[in-house]
Tab-separated table of C-alpha atoms in Angstrom:
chain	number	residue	atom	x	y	z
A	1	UNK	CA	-60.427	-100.840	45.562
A	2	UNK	CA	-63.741	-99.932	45.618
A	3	UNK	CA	-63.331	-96.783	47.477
A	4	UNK	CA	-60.990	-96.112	44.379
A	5	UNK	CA	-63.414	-96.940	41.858
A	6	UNK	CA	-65.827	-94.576	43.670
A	7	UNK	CA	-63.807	-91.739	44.304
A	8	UNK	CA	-62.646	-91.653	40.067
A	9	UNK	CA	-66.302	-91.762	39.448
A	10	UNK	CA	-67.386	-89.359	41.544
A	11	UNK	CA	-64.430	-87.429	39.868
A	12	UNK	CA	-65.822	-87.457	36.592
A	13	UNK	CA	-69.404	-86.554	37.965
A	14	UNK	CA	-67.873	-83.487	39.141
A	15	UNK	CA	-65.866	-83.039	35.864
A	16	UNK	CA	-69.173	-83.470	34.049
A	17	UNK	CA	-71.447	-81.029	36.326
A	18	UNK	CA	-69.160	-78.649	35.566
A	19	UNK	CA	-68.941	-78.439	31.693
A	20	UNK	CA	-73.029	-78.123	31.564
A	21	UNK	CA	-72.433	-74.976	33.823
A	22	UNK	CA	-69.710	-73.984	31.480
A	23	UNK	CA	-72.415	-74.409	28.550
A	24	UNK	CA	-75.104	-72.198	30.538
A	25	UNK	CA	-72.415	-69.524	30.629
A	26	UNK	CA	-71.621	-69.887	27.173
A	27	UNK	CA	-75.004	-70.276	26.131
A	28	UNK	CA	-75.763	-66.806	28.929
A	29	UNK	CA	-72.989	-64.787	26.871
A	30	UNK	CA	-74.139	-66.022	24.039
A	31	UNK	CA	-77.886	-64.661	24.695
A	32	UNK	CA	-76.195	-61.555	25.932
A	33	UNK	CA	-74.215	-60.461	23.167
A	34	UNK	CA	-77.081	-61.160	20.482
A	35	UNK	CA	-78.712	-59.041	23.188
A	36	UNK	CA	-76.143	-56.475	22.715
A	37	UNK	CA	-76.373	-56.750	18.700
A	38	UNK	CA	-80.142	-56.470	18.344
A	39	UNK	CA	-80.339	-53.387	20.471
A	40	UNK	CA	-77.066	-52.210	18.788
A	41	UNK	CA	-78.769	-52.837	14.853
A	42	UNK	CA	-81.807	-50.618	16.593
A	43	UNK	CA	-79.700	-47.744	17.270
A	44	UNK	CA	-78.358	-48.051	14.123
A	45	UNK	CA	-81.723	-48.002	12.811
A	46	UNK	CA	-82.594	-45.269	14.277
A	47	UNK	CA	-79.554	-43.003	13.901
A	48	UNK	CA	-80.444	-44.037	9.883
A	49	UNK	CA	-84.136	-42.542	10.276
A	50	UNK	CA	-82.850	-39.668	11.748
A	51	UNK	CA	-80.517	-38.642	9.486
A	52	UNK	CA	-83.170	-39.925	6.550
A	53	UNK	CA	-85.674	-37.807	7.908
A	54	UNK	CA	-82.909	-34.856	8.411
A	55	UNK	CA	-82.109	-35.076	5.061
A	56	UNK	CA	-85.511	-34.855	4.207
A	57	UNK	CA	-86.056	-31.722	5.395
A	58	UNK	CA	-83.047	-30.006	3.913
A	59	UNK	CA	-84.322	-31.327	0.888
A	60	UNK	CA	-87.404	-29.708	1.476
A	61	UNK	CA	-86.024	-26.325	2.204
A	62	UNK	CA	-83.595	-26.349	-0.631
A	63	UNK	CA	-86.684	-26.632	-2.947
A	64	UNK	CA	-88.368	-23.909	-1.429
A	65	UNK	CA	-85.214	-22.041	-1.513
A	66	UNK	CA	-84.955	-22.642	-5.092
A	67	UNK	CA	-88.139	-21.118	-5.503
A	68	UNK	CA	-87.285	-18.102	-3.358
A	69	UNK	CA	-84.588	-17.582	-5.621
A	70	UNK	CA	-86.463	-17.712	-8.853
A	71	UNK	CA	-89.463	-15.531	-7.685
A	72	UNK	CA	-86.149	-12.609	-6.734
A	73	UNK	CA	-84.474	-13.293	-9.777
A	74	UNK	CA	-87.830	-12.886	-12.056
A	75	UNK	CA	-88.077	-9.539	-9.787
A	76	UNK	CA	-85.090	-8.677	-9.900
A	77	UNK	CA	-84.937	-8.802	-13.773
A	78	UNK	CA	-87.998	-6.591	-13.794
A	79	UNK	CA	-86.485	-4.055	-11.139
A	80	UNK	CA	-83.389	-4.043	-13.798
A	81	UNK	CA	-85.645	-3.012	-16.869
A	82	UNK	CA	-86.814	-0.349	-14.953
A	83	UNK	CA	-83.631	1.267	-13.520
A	84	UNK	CA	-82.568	1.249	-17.254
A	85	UNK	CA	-85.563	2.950	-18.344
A	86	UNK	CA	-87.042	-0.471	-20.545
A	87	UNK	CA	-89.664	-0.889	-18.594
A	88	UNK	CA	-93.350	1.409	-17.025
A	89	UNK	CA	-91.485	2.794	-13.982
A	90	UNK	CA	-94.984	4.078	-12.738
A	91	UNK	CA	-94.522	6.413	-10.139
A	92	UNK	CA	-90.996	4.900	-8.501
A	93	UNK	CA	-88.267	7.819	-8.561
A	94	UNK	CA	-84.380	6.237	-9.485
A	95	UNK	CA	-83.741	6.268	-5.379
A	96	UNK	CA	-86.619	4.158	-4.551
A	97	UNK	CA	-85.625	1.746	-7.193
A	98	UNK	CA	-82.217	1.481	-6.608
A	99	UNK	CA	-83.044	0.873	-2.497
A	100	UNK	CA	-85.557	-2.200	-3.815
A	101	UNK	CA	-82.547	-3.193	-6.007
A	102	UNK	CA	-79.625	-3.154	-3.195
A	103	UNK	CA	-82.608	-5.260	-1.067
A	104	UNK	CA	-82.881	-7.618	-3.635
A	105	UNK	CA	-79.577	-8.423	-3.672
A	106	UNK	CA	-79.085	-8.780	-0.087
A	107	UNK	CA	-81.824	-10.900	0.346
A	108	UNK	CA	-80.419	-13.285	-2.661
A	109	UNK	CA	-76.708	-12.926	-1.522
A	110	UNK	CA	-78.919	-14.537	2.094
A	111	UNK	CA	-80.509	-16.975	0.545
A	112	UNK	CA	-77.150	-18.224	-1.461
A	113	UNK	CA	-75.350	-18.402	2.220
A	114	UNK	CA	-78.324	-20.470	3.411
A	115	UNK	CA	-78.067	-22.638	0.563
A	116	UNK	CA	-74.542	-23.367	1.025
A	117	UNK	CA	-75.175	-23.887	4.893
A	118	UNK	CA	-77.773	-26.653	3.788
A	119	UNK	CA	-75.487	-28.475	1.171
A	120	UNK	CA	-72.854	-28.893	3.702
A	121	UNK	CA	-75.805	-30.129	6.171
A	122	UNK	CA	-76.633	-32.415	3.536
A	123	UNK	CA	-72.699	-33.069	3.099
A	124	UNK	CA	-72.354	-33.754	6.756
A	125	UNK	CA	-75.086	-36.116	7.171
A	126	UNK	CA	-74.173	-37.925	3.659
A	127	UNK	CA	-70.696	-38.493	5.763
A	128	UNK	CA	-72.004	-39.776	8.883
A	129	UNK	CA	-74.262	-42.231	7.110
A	130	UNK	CA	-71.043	-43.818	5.094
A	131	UNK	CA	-69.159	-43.900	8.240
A	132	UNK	CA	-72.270	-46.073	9.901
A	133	UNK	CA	-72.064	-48.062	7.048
A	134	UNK	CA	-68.265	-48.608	7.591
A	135	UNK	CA	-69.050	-49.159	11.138
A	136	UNK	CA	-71.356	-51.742	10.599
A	137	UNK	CA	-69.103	-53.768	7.758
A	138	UNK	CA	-66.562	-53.946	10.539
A	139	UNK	CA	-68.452	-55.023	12.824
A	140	UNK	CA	-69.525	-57.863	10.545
A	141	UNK	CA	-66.155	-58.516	9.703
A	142	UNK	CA	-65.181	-58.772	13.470
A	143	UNK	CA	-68.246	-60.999	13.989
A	144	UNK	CA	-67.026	-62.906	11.337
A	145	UNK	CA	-63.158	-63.099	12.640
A	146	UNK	CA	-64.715	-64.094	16.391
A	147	UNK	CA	-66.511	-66.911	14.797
A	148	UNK	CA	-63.538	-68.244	12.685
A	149	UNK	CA	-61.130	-68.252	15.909
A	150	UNK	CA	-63.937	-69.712	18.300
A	151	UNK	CA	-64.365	-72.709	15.956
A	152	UNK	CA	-60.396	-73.299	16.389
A	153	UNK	CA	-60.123	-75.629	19.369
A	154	UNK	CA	-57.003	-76.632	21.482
A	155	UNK	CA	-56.095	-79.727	22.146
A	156	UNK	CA	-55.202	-81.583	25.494
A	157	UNK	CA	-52.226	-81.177	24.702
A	158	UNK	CA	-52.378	-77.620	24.558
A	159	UNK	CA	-51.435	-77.401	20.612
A	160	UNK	CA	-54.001	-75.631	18.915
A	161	UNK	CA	-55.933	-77.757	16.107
A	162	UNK	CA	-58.106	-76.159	13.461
């Protein structure tokens, strides 16, 4: 008998050693994915800055594009006065004039493709930062989902109890 009552106890030593080495594995995966999170919200973070910073500077060229443009128009108006004979041609022959004109408008038609390779930059990176934001609600949500099932617990029984 008292072999018996031995043995069960040592039984439920053993039964009790073993759920605190559950808990440091729960609490170790635990650690480890909030691990995982924190350096995942940093990359986040920093794909953000990029694309902030990015986005600055096709912000910043667009404005000095924008002032490209004006200074050719505001020349190019002038040019037009002259080739119509409105304006002091000076010493420019029709040739000359017509050579700066074709110019002009190459160099605007350059800056307008440039333009429209920035705004779909700027497009592009508008995109990927929605998507990150998507990314991230889901990632909530399935944070969210992972703690609603882990606080469901199953009985001895094996029935699952809320």
């Amino acid at each position: 008998r008292k072999q018996a009552t031995e043995y069960s106890t040592s039984s439920s030593d053993e039964e009790f050693e073993s759920k605190p080495s559950l808990t440091h594995k729960a609490k170790r995966a635990l650690r480890k994915r909030r691990k995982l999170e924190k350096e995942t919200k940093q990359l986040i973070k920093q794909e953000e800055l990029k694309r902030l910073h990015k986005a600055q500077a096709i912000q910043r060229q667009l404005e000095e594009l924008e002032e490209r443009q004006r200074t050719l128009e505001i020349f190019g108006v002038e040019l037009e006065r002259e080739l119509r004979g409105e304006a002091d041609s000076g010493t420019k022959d029709e040739n000359q004039m017509l050579h700066e004109w074709f110019e002009l408008v190459m160099e605007k038609n350059k800056l307008m493709r440039y333009e429209s390779e920035l705004l779909i930059i700027a497009q592009e990176l508008e995109l990927e930062d929605h998507q990150s934001r998507l990314e991230q609600k889901l990632r909530e949500k399935m944070a969210i989902d992972g703690k609603s099932k882990g606080t469901v617990c199953c009985s001895p029984q094996g029935q699952t109890v809320p």
